[in-house]
Tab-separated table of C-alpha atoms in Angstrom:
chain	number	residue	atom	x	y	z
B	671	MET	CA	-32.568	-9.920	-4.322
B	672	THR	CA	-34.668	-10.114	-1.243
B	673	TYR	CA	-32.494	-8.256	1.130
B	674	GLN	CA	-33.595	-6.092	3.325
B	675	PHE	CA	-30.912	-3.605	4.061
B	676	ASP	CA	-30.855	-1.964	7.494
B	677	PHE	CA	-28.650	0.997	8.933
B	678	ALA	CA	-30.757	1.698	11.373
B	679	VAL	CA	-29.507	-0.968	13.348
B	680	LEU	CA	-26.451	0.681	13.689
B	681	LEU	CA	-26.967	3.941	14.836
B	682	PRO	CA	-26.761	3.304	18.887
B	683	PHE	CA	-23.088	1.977	17.454
B	684	TRP	CA	-22.478	5.125	16.504
B	685	ARG	CA	-19.725	6.268	19.803
B	686	GLU	CA	-18.344	2.803	19.096
B	687	PHE	CA	-17.836	4.319	15.791
B	688	ALA	CA	-16.734	7.220	16.791
B	689	MET	CA	-13.856	5.739	18.804
B	690	GLY	CA	-12.767	3.320	16.453
B	691	VAL	CA	-12.010	6.326	14.292
B	692	TRP	CA	-9.983	7.911	16.731
B	693	LEU	CA	-7.797	5.547	17.450
B	694	THR	CA	-7.590	4.573	14.300
B	695	LEU	CA	-6.109	8.133	13.846
B	696	GLN	CA	-3.950	8.158	16.708
B	697	LEU	CA	-2.058	4.954	15.808
B	698	SER	CA	-1.551	6.211	12.181
B	699	LEU	CA	-0.629	9.799	13.861
B	700	ILE	CA	2.372	7.887	16.038
B	701	SER	CA	3.720	5.757	13.091
B	702	THR	CA	3.869	7.964	10.946
B	703	VAL	CA	5.447	10.584	13.235
B	704	LEU	CA	7.911	7.592	14.184
B	705	GLY	CA	8.018	5.590	10.743
B	706	PHE	CA	9.157	9.539	9.485
B	707	ILE	CA	12.138	9.590	12.187
B	708	LEU	CA	13.226	6.046	11.039
B	709	GLY	CA	13.344	6.184	7.661
B	710	THR	CA	14.552	9.379	7.663
B	711	LEU	CA	17.694	8.352	9.494
B	712	CYS	CA	17.622	5.068	7.177
B	713	ALA	CA	17.635	7.231	4.249
B	714	ILE	CA	21.064	9.564	5.178
B	715	GLY	CA	22.784	6.390	7.056
B	716	ARG	CA	22.112	4.597	2.995
B	717	ALA	CA	23.299	7.970	1.574
B	718	ASP	CA	26.150	9.101	3.379
B	719	GLY	CA	26.959	6.264	6.093
B	720	PRO	CA	29.715	3.458	6.546
B	721	PRO	CA	29.323	0.664	3.964
B	722	TRP	CA	28.111	-1.751	7.059
B	723	VAL	CA	25.372	1.078	7.664
B	724	LYS	CA	24.923	1.266	4.104
B	725	PHE	CA	24.349	-2.706	3.735
B	726	LEU	CA	22.549	-2.698	7.081
B	727	VAL	CA	19.719	-0.434	5.689
B	728	ALA	CA	19.521	-2.199	1.944
B	729	THR	CA	19.311	-5.254	3.457
B	730	TYR	CA	16.325	-3.935	5.775
B	731	VAL	CA	14.590	-2.204	3.204
B	732	GLU	CA	15.019	-5.084	0.795
B	733	ILE	CA	13.214	-6.933	3.471
B	734	ILE	CA	10.514	-5.136	4.576
B	735	ARG	CA	9.251	-3.847	0.612
B	736	ASN	CA	8.872	-8.117	0.151
B	737	THR	CA	7.069	-9.623	2.844
B	738	PRO	CA	3.338	-9.091	3.416
B	739	LEU	CA	2.584	-6.543	6.895
B	740	LEU	CA	0.198	-9.043	7.595
B	741	VAL	CA	2.962	-11.077	8.263
B	742	GLN	CA	5.639	-8.716	9.188
B	743	VAL	CA	2.590	-8.036	12.095
B	744	PHE	CA	2.497	-11.369	13.451
B	745	ILE	CA	6.534	-11.867	13.577
B	746	VAL	CA	6.859	-8.683	15.769
B	747	TYR	CA	3.640	-9.397	17.910
B	748	PHE	CA	4.948	-12.915	18.708
B	749	GLY	CA	8.351	-12.387	18.279
B	750	ILE	CA	7.998	-10.166	21.211
B	751	ALA	CA	6.267	-12.572	23.107
B	752	THR	CA	8.448	-14.879	22.133
B	753	LEU	CA	11.326	-12.782	24.277
B	754	GLY	CA	8.927	-13.390	27.664
B	755	ILE	CA	8.380	-9.292	26.900
B	756	HIS	CA	4.301	-8.951	27.302
B	757	VAL	CA	2.579	-6.300	25.504
B	758	SER	CA	-0.403	-4.892	24.809
B	759	ALA	CA	-1.523	-5.020	20.843
B	760	ASN	CA	-1.956	-1.832	20.262
B	761	LEU	CA	2.374	-1.371	21.469
B	762	ALA	CA	3.103	-4.187	18.710
B	763	ALA	CA	0.887	-3.442	16.050
B	764	VAL	CA	2.413	0.543	16.785
B	765	LEU	CA	5.969	-1.653	16.437
B	766	ALA	CA	5.480	-3.119	13.108
B	767	LEU	CA	3.380	0.191	11.068
B	768	VAL	CA	6.646	2.024	12.299
B	769	VAL	CA	9.371	-0.712	11.141
B	770	ASN	CA	6.906	-1.280	8.056
B	771	VAL	CA	6.155	2.189	7.216
B	772	GLY	CA	9.987	3.322	7.888
B	773	ALA	CA	11.370	1.661	4.828
B	774	TYR	CA	9.104	3.041	2.822
B	775	THR	CA	9.842	6.600	3.785
B	776	SER	CA	13.374	6.004	3.662
B	777	GLU	CA	13.479	4.536	-0.116
B	778	ILE	CA	11.230	8.385	-0.910
B	779	VAL	CA	13.785	10.258	1.371
B	780	ARG	CA	16.144	8.548	-0.758
B	781	ALA	CA	15.190	9.802	-3.992
B	782	GLY	CA	15.134	13.018	-2.383
B	783	LEU	CA	18.462	13.524	-1.539
B	784	GLU	CA	19.521	12.222	-4.721
B	785	SER	CA	17.905	14.543	-6.012
B	786	ILE	CA	20.070	17.487	-4.574
B	787	HIS	CA	22.613	18.821	-7.315
B	788	LYS	CA	26.378	18.450	-6.331
B	789	SER	CA	26.629	22.245	-7.301
B	790	GLN	CA	24.135	23.084	-4.208
B	791	LEU	CA	26.495	21.543	-2.063
B	792	GLU	CA	29.438	23.133	-3.651
B	793	ALA	CA	27.366	26.511	-3.037
B	794	ALA	CA	26.336	25.715	0.121
B	795	GLU	CA	30.603	25.367	1.155
B	796	CYS	CA	31.551	28.908	-0.824
B	797	LEU	CA	29.319	30.236	1.845
B	798	GLY	CA	31.284	28.723	4.725
B	799	LEU	CA	27.959	26.341	6.291
B	800	SER	CA	29.453	23.761	8.595
B	801	ARG	CA	28.828	20.714	7.866
B	802	PRO	CA	25.282	19.939	10.477
B	803	GLN	CA	23.915	23.479	8.701
B	804	THR	CA	24.483	21.923	4.947
B	805	TYR	CA	22.990	19.327	5.982
B	806	TRP	CA	20.114	20.444	7.652
B	807	HIS	CA	18.873	23.311	5.023
B	808	VAL	CA	21.113	22.173	2.152
B	809	ILE	CA	20.586	18.569	1.789
B	810	VAL	CA	17.732	17.152	3.844
B	811	ARG	CA	15.080	20.106	4.377
B	812	PRO	CA	14.985	20.388	0.365
B	813	ALA	CA	15.049	17.096	-0.135
B	814	ILE	CA	11.663	16.435	2.292
B	815	GLU	CA	10.318	19.297	0.536
B	816	ARG	CA	10.521	17.718	-2.686
B	817	VAL	CA	9.354	14.157	-1.972
B	818	TYR	CA	6.694	15.812	-0.014
B	819	PRO	CA	3.934	14.772	-2.103
B	820	ALA	CA	5.352	10.841	-1.970
B	821	LEU	CA	5.838	11.184	1.584
B	822	THR	CA	2.027	12.160	2.221
B	823	SER	CA	0.402	8.855	-0.103
B	824	GLN	CA	2.241	6.930	1.845
B	825	TYR	CA	1.052	7.984	5.036
B	826	VAL	CA	-2.018	7.318	3.714
B	827	LEU	CA	-1.502	3.958	2.618
B	828	LEU	CA	-0.299	3.576	5.874
B	829	MET	CA	-4.044	4.788	7.832
B	830	LEU	CA	-5.398	2.292	5.224
B	831	ALA	CA	-3.060	-0.675	6.340
B	832	SER	CA	-3.373	0.043	9.926
B	833	SER	CA	-6.339	-1.937	8.929
B	834	ILE	CA	-4.105	-5.222	9.053
B	835	THR	CA	-3.695	-4.883	12.662
B	836	SER	CA	-7.090	-5.808	13.870
B	837	GLN	CA	-5.479	-9.397	12.958
B	838	ILE	CA	-3.680	-9.358	16.072
B	839	SER	CA	-6.757	-7.500	18.210
B	840	ALA	CA	-5.570	-4.482	17.663
B	841	GLU	CA	-8.203	-1.570	19.086
B	842	GLU	CA	-9.088	0.375	16.175
B	843	LEU	CA	-11.502	0.703	13.619
B	844	THR	CA	-11.491	-2.627	11.800
B	845	ALA	CA	-11.393	-4.533	14.936
B	846	VAL	CA	-14.543	-2.510	16.401
B	847	ALA	CA	-16.216	-2.981	12.827
B	848	ASN	CA	-15.657	-7.222	13.279
B	849	ARG	CA	-17.494	-6.819	16.757
B	850	ILE	CA	-19.638	-4.644	16.031
B	851	GLN	CA	-20.857	-6.664	12.923
B	852	SER	CA	-20.913	-9.609	15.123
B	853	ASP	CA	-23.308	-8.301	17.521
B	854	THR	CA	-25.872	-7.184	15.176
B	855	PHE	CA	-25.639	-9.921	12.501
B	856	ARG	CA	-25.431	-6.458	9.803
B	857	SER	CA	-22.660	-7.330	8.383
B	858	PHE	CA	-22.675	-5.816	5.085
B	859	GLU	CA	-23.832	-2.779	6.466
B	860	THR	CA	-21.697	-2.240	9.103
B	861	TYR	CA	-18.525	-2.707	6.144
B	862	ILE	CA	-20.237	-0.127	3.827
B	863	VAL	CA	-20.473	1.866	6.770
B	864	VAL	CA	-16.536	1.496	7.674
B	865	GLY	CA	-15.868	1.919	4.418
B	866	VAL	CA	-17.048	5.576	4.298
B	867	LEU	CA	-15.424	5.880	7.334
B	868	TYR	CA	-11.933	5.215	5.977
B	869	LEU	CA	-12.528	7.184	2.562
B	870	ALA	CA	-13.259	10.119	5.102
B	871	LEU	CA	-10.458	9.643	7.145
B	872	SER	CA	-7.785	9.673	3.911
B	873	PHE	CA	-9.962	12.771	2.345
B	874	VAL	CA	-9.024	14.396	5.957
B	875	VAL	CA	-5.265	13.599	6.252
B	876	ARG	CA	-4.435	14.067	2.617
B	877	LEU	CA	-5.760	17.829	3.827
B	878	ALA	CA	-3.919	17.728	6.931
B	879	PHE	CA	-1.180	16.465	5.493
B	880	TRP	CA	-1.488	20.350	2.527
B	881	LEU	CA	-2.454	21.851	5.384
B	882	PHE	CA	0.488	21.492	7.493
B	883	GLY	CA	2.514	21.385	4.241
B	884	LEU	CA	1.501	24.967	3.553
B	885	VAL	CA	2.594	25.610	6.950
B	886	VAL	CA	6.155	24.012	7.164
B	887	PHE	CA	7.272	25.208	3.449
B	888	VAL	CA	7.292	28.519	3.951
B	889	ARG	CA	9.276	29.107	1.593
B	890	ARG	CA	7.950	27.593	-2.085
B	891	ARG	CA	4.747	29.005	-0.704
B	892	LYS	CA	6.605	33.096	-0.299
B	893	LEU	CA	8.615	32.255	-3.909
B	894	GLY	CA	5.886	29.880	-5.794
B	895	THR	CA	8.971	27.501	-7.559
B	896	ALA	CA	9.700	23.799	-7.799
B	897	LEU	CA	12.278	24.687	-4.933
O	366	MET	CA	4.921	-31.294	22.033
O	367	PRO	CA	5.532	-31.178	18.422
O	368	THR	CA	7.876	-29.129	16.095
O	369	PHE	CA	8.217	-27.492	12.988
O	370	THR	CA	8.888	-30.606	10.908
O	371	LEU	CA	9.400	-30.991	6.630
O	372	THR	CA	5.678	-31.370	6.609
O	373	HIS	CA	4.680	-27.899	8.088
O	374	PHE	CA	6.814	-26.767	5.548
O	375	GLU	CA	5.782	-28.940	2.554
O	376	PHE	CA	2.215	-27.655	3.314
O	377	LEU	CA	3.210	-24.357	3.733
O	378	CYS	CA	4.601	-24.675	-0.137
O	379	TRP	CA	1.866	-26.013	-1.583
O	380	ALA	CA	-0.032	-22.840	0.039
O	381	ALA	CA	2.239	-20.670	-1.734
O	382	LEU	CA	0.967	-22.049	-4.946
O	383	TRP	CA	-2.513	-20.419	-4.173
O	384	THR	CA	-0.922	-17.634	-3.476
O	385	VAL	CA	0.467	-17.199	-6.440
O	386	GLY	CA	-2.471	-18.400	-8.453
O	387	LEU	CA	-4.701	-15.610	-6.372
O	388	SER	CA	-1.987	-13.056	-7.398
O	389	ALA	CA	-2.255	-14.629	-10.781
O	390	ILE	CA	-6.385	-14.288	-11.081
O	391	ALA	CA	-5.874	-10.979	-9.238
O	392	PHE	CA	-3.048	-9.028	-11.604
O	393	VAL	CA	-5.316	-10.299	-14.626
O	394	GLY	CA	-8.779	-9.340	-13.416
O	395	GLY	CA	-6.945	-6.483	-12.043
O	396	GLY	CA	-5.548	-5.753	-15.616
O	397	ILE	CA	-8.412	-6.129	-17.479
O	398	VAL	CA	-11.006	-3.809	-15.570
O	399	GLY	CA	-7.969	-1.542	-14.915
O	400	PHE	CA	-6.681	-0.944	-18.276
O	401	LEU	CA	-10.962	-0.040	-18.980
O	402	VAL	CA	-10.492	2.300	-16.534
O	403	ALA	CA	-7.124	3.773	-17.216
O	404	LEU	CA	-9.028	4.346	-20.871
O	405	ALA	CA	-12.246	6.069	-19.041
O	406	ARG	CA	-9.653	8.214	-17.104
O	407	VAL	CA	-8.209	9.850	-20.268
O	408	SER	CA	-11.711	9.670	-22.452
O	409	PRO	CA	-12.657	12.950	-23.723
O	410	SER	CA	-16.429	13.038	-22.144
O	411	PRO	CA	-16.327	14.647	-18.602
O	412	VAL	CA	-18.875	12.133	-17.209
O	413	VAL	CA	-16.925	9.252	-18.384
O	414	ARG	CA	-13.523	10.891	-16.488
O	415	GLY	CA	-15.304	12.180	-13.550
O	416	ILE	CA	-16.835	7.923	-13.274
O	417	ALA	CA	-13.249	6.827	-13.303
O	418	ILE	CA	-11.780	9.133	-10.844
O	419	GLY	CA	-14.635	9.112	-8.578
O	420	TYR	CA	-13.676	4.698	-8.856
O	421	ILE	CA	-10.216	4.690	-8.435
O	422	GLN	CA	-10.744	7.237	-5.195
O	423	ILE	CA	-13.192	5.132	-3.744
O	424	VAL	CA	-11.223	2.051	-4.563
O	425	GLN	CA	-7.510	3.142	-3.557
O	426	GLY	CA	-9.505	4.801	-0.122
O	427	THR	CA	-10.649	2.178	1.431
O	428	PRO	CA	-8.504	-0.705	2.916
O	429	LEU	CA	-8.439	-4.021	1.010
O	430	LEU	CA	-8.989	-5.895	4.147
O	431	ILE	CA	-12.441	-3.794	4.037
O	432	LEU	CA	-13.239	-4.704	0.515
O	433	LEU	CA	-13.084	-8.431	0.924
O	434	PHE	CA	-15.033	-8.281	4.159
O	435	LEU	CA	-17.267	-6.416	1.379
O	436	PHE	CA	-17.113	-8.882	-1.171
O	437	TYR	CA	-17.731	-11.904	1.315
O	438	PHE	CA	-20.766	-10.366	2.784
O	439	GLY	CA	-21.619	-8.984	-0.001
O	440	ILE	CA	-22.071	-11.869	-2.627
O	441	ALA	CA	-23.811	-14.200	0.395
O	442	ILE	CA	-26.393	-11.392	0.180
O	443	VAL	CA	-26.930	-12.115	-2.979
O	444	GLY	CA	-28.230	-15.679	-3.203
O	445	PHE	CA	-24.653	-17.495	-2.346
O	446	LYS	CA	-25.233	-19.529	0.338
O	447	GLU	CA	-21.584	-21.032	0.863
O	448	VAL	CA	-19.851	-18.073	-0.458
O	449	PRO	CA	-16.418	-19.876	-2.505
O	450	ALA	CA	-13.538	-18.105	-0.610
O	451	ILE	CA	-11.588	-17.974	-3.995
O	452	LEU	CA	-14.626	-15.518	-5.566
O	453	SER	CA	-14.739	-13.412	-2.558
O	454	ALA	CA	-11.007	-13.270	-2.114
O	455	GLY	CA	-10.307	-13.200	-5.861
O	456	LEU	CA	-12.987	-9.908	-6.468
O	457	GLY	CA	-12.016	-8.046	-3.781
O	458	LEU	CA	-8.011	-8.518	-5.209
O	459	THR	CA	-9.207	-7.504	-8.559
O	460	ILE	CA	-11.374	-4.609	-7.938
O	461	TYR	CA	-8.402	-3.716	-5.341
O	462	ALA	CA	-5.476	-4.495	-8.532
O	463	SER	CA	-7.925	-2.276	-10.970
O	464	GLY	CA	-8.164	1.038	-8.988
O	465	PHE	CA	-4.433	1.084	-8.660
O	466	LEU	CA	-3.456	0.067	-12.113
O	467	ALA	CA	-5.937	2.157	-14.030
O	468	GLU	CA	-4.197	5.228	-12.045
O	469	ILE	CA	-0.174	3.721	-12.681
O	470	TRP	CA	-1.379	3.324	-16.315
O	471	ARG	CA	-3.008	6.328	-16.715
O	472	GLY	CA	-0.137	8.208	-16.135
O	473	CYS	CA	1.297	6.613	-18.505
O	474	ILE	CA	-1.296	6.779	-21.231
O	475	GLU	CA	-0.511	10.705	-19.670
O	476	SER	CA	3.471	11.027	-20.358
O	477	VAL	CA	3.196	9.480	-23.825
O	478	PRO	CA	4.439	13.301	-25.496
O	479	LYS	CA	1.723	15.585	-26.436
O	480	THR	CA	3.268	15.926	-29.588
O	481	GLN	CA	2.501	11.910	-30.735
O	482	TRP	CA	-0.969	12.967	-30.469
O	483	GLU	CA	-0.781	16.048	-32.553
O	484	ALA	CA	0.797	13.895	-34.895
O	485	ALA	CA	-1.582	11.200	-34.701
O	486	GLU	CA	-4.260	13.497	-35.505
O	487	CYS	CA	-3.179	15.752	-38.639
O	488	LEU	CA	-2.351	12.249	-40.052
O	489	SER	CA	-6.226	12.178	-39.714
O	490	LEU	CA	-6.431	9.161	-37.468
O	491	SER	CA	-9.594	8.433	-35.414
O	492	ARG	CA	-9.271	8.667	-31.935
O	493	TRP	CA	-9.435	4.608	-31.560
O	494	GLN	CA	-7.025	4.428	-34.091
O	495	ARG	CA	-4.724	7.326	-32.147
O	496	MET	CA	-5.273	5.155	-29.151
O	497	THR	CA	-4.681	1.578	-30.485
O	498	LYS	CA	-1.357	2.138	-32.995
O	499	VAL	CA	0.855	5.467	-31.769
O	500	VAL	CA	0.022	6.002	-27.791
O	501	LEU	CA	-0.721	2.329	-25.841
O	502	PRO	CA	1.827	0.846	-27.801
O	503	GLN	CA	4.274	3.833	-26.597
O	504	ALA	CA	2.367	3.991	-23.444
O	505	MET	CA	3.282	0.057	-22.878
O	506	ARG	CA	7.039	0.483	-22.777
O	507	ILE	CA	6.908	3.137	-20.225
O	508	ALA	CA	4.903	0.835	-18.164
O	509	THR	CA	6.285	-2.403	-17.706
O	510	ALA	CA	8.244	-1.522	-14.958
O	511	PRO	CA	5.612	-0.248	-12.664
O	512	THR	CA	3.837	-2.938	-13.387
O	513	VAL	CA	5.801	-5.136	-12.813
O	514	GLY	CA	6.760	-2.918	-9.269
O	515	PHE	CA	3.174	-3.350	-8.871
O	516	LEU	CA	2.647	-7.198	-9.222
O	517	VAL	CA	4.844	-7.133	-5.937
O	518	GLN	CA	1.866	-5.194	-3.903
O	519	ILE	CA	-0.549	-8.557	-5.155
O	520	VAL	CA	1.755	-10.890	-4.009
O	521	LYS	CA	1.547	-9.721	-0.711
O	522	ASN	CA	-1.870	-8.130	-0.736
O	523	THR	CA	-3.267	-11.695	-0.828
O	524	SER	CA	-2.345	-12.178	2.120
O	525	LEU	CA	-5.124	-10.446	3.465
O	526	ALA	CA	-7.173	-13.538	1.715
O	527	SER	CA	-6.321	-15.029	5.009
O	528	VAL	CA	-9.892	-13.171	6.774
O	529	VAL	CA	-12.390	-14.475	4.177
O	530	GLY	CA	-10.767	-18.216	4.684
O	531	PHE	CA	-8.844	-18.615	1.746
O	532	ILE	CA	-5.731	-21.205	2.573
O	533	GLU	CA	-2.952	-19.405	0.646
O	534	LEU	CA	0.161	-18.870	2.873
O	535	SER	CA	-0.620	-16.612	5.190
O	536	GLN	CA	-3.659	-18.781	6.393
O	537	ALA	CA	-1.866	-22.016	6.157
O	538	GLY	CA	1.308	-20.533	8.790
O	539	LYS	CA	-2.098	-19.578	10.756
O	540	LEU	CA	-3.038	-22.908	10.584
O	541	VAL	CA	0.190	-24.602	10.949
O	542	ASN	CA	0.604	-22.685	14.102
O	543	ASN	CA	-2.905	-23.682	15.470
O	544	SER	CA	-1.525	-27.284	15.683
O	545	ILE	CA	2.140	-26.686	17.034
O	546	PHE	CA	2.289	-23.143	18.137
O	547	GLU	CA	5.812	-21.886	17.470
O	548	PRO	CA	4.127	-18.489	15.992
O	549	PHE	CA	7.787	-17.152	15.758
O	550	THR	CA	9.120	-19.850	13.623
O	551	ILE	CA	6.322	-20.367	11.653
O	552	PHE	CA	5.852	-16.842	10.600
O	553	ILE	CA	9.831	-16.375	9.772
O	554	VAL	CA	9.564	-18.903	7.082
O	555	VAL	CA	6.289	-18.085	5.657
O	556	ALA	CA	7.787	-14.470	5.468
O	557	SER	CA	10.822	-16.069	3.579
O	558	ILE	CA	8.297	-18.000	1.022
O	559	TYR	CA	7.275	-14.310	0.592
O	560	PHE	CA	10.323	-12.850	-0.086
O	561	VAL	CA	11.680	-15.440	-2.286
O	562	LEU	CA	8.937	-15.021	-4.265
O	563	CYS	CA	8.541	-10.911	-4.346
O	564	TYR	CA	12.657	-9.804	-4.852
O	565	PRO	CA	13.202	-11.557	-8.239
O	566	LEU	CA	10.157	-9.210	-9.296
O	567	SER	CA	11.158	-6.489	-7.144
O	568	THR	CA	14.612	-6.671	-9.108
O	569	TRP	CA	12.882	-7.346	-12.436
O	570	SER	CA	10.993	-4.016	-12.466
O	571	ARG	CA	14.110	-2.407	-10.959
O	572	SER	CA	16.336	-3.541	-14.270
O	573	LEU	CA	13.498	-3.004	-16.420
O	574	GLU	CA	13.297	0.749	-15.124
O	575	ARG	CA	17.263	0.635	-16.270
O	576	LYS	CA	17.217	-1.231	-19.327
O	577	LEU	CA	13.769	1.126	-20.710
O	578	ASN	CA	15.078	3.689	-19.490
O	579	VAL	CA	12.080	5.693	-18.330
O	580	GLY	CA	13.050	7.457	-15.325
O	581	ARG	CA	15.410	9.555	-17.206
O	582	ARG	CA	13.166	10.553	-19.339
């Protein structure tokens, strides 16, 4: 093997790489928040809604979970264009990612909702909590607390999957890398650097979720119990 | 203006066969590598365990898209002038699948009750015998449902092989789109074919989960 590695060529591009990291983080954060809201609503709808809502959510989840994200991205991107609305690639990317991760979130949250024991609801009733109060304090929050680790993994995967949106030239880390490698002809080195950046990103995102969990789920920290 | 015809549909169906073929390569290759990594992951030696953990972290922390690019350009560097798409796509997907299968299977090996290990030890079986005669047969039962579930991920992720020029279902969709430009119709059809491939696997995985009753242990 006579190949000479040359990472120095990439040094002048550090600003672009940093920008790519920042854009990927933004893209993932927006998709995570919106996807979480969509997924939680879907989970509640499927657990406690009228039959047609249950059916609708179930269909949505099955369709999304059994088709590739790449194709979903294309359908959203071109689908909006077919409607005659012009949106930027980034907006289409966010939409596709939200629709995608919403389905996975709903399945995870549903598992959490199902894990709430019936006796908890009876206890809430005995305490005279109203329905919204029961929902918030007894069902949804404890459920999300329980599935928080699974949600974390899902959102790290979402961050990595956001690389796919480079295929509709949404501006994020992978798209930046594609541009840099075609400028420098140092493809292998570029993707090594990008791979390391994604590794670092997934580490940082995990850390952030862990800290966020510490702040939000105070009760667990105080009591130190599984609940 | 040409429209979407049966000929296009036929072309997509042929490409779907390549999706299936590539999935099979990724599953078999990833299964072999992943099994070895899973064994390394539960090894008594901390060094071997550490290497396995590092491998899994790296594979799971890098997007598949980047893995595919790395193999595509990496193989070219090693000396192949024209990189066969099936080689880079197959290798990238194999590595990807191995990282996730290793972690799934490690969980299954570790969820075999500890008493089973101890009993095997009391019978003075060697580590190899303990593994092959006591632990792995039980772990296999636990592993079946999640492994079938992961097959769905593999089939879906072969769509990314299109970036290294492998003509599978997604790439075929793009090619058809280049000639008749009806993206919405074409990709709905492409998505439907993926759904037809994946949905039976999902359902099978769920029914296995119920049948083997591993969720309610």
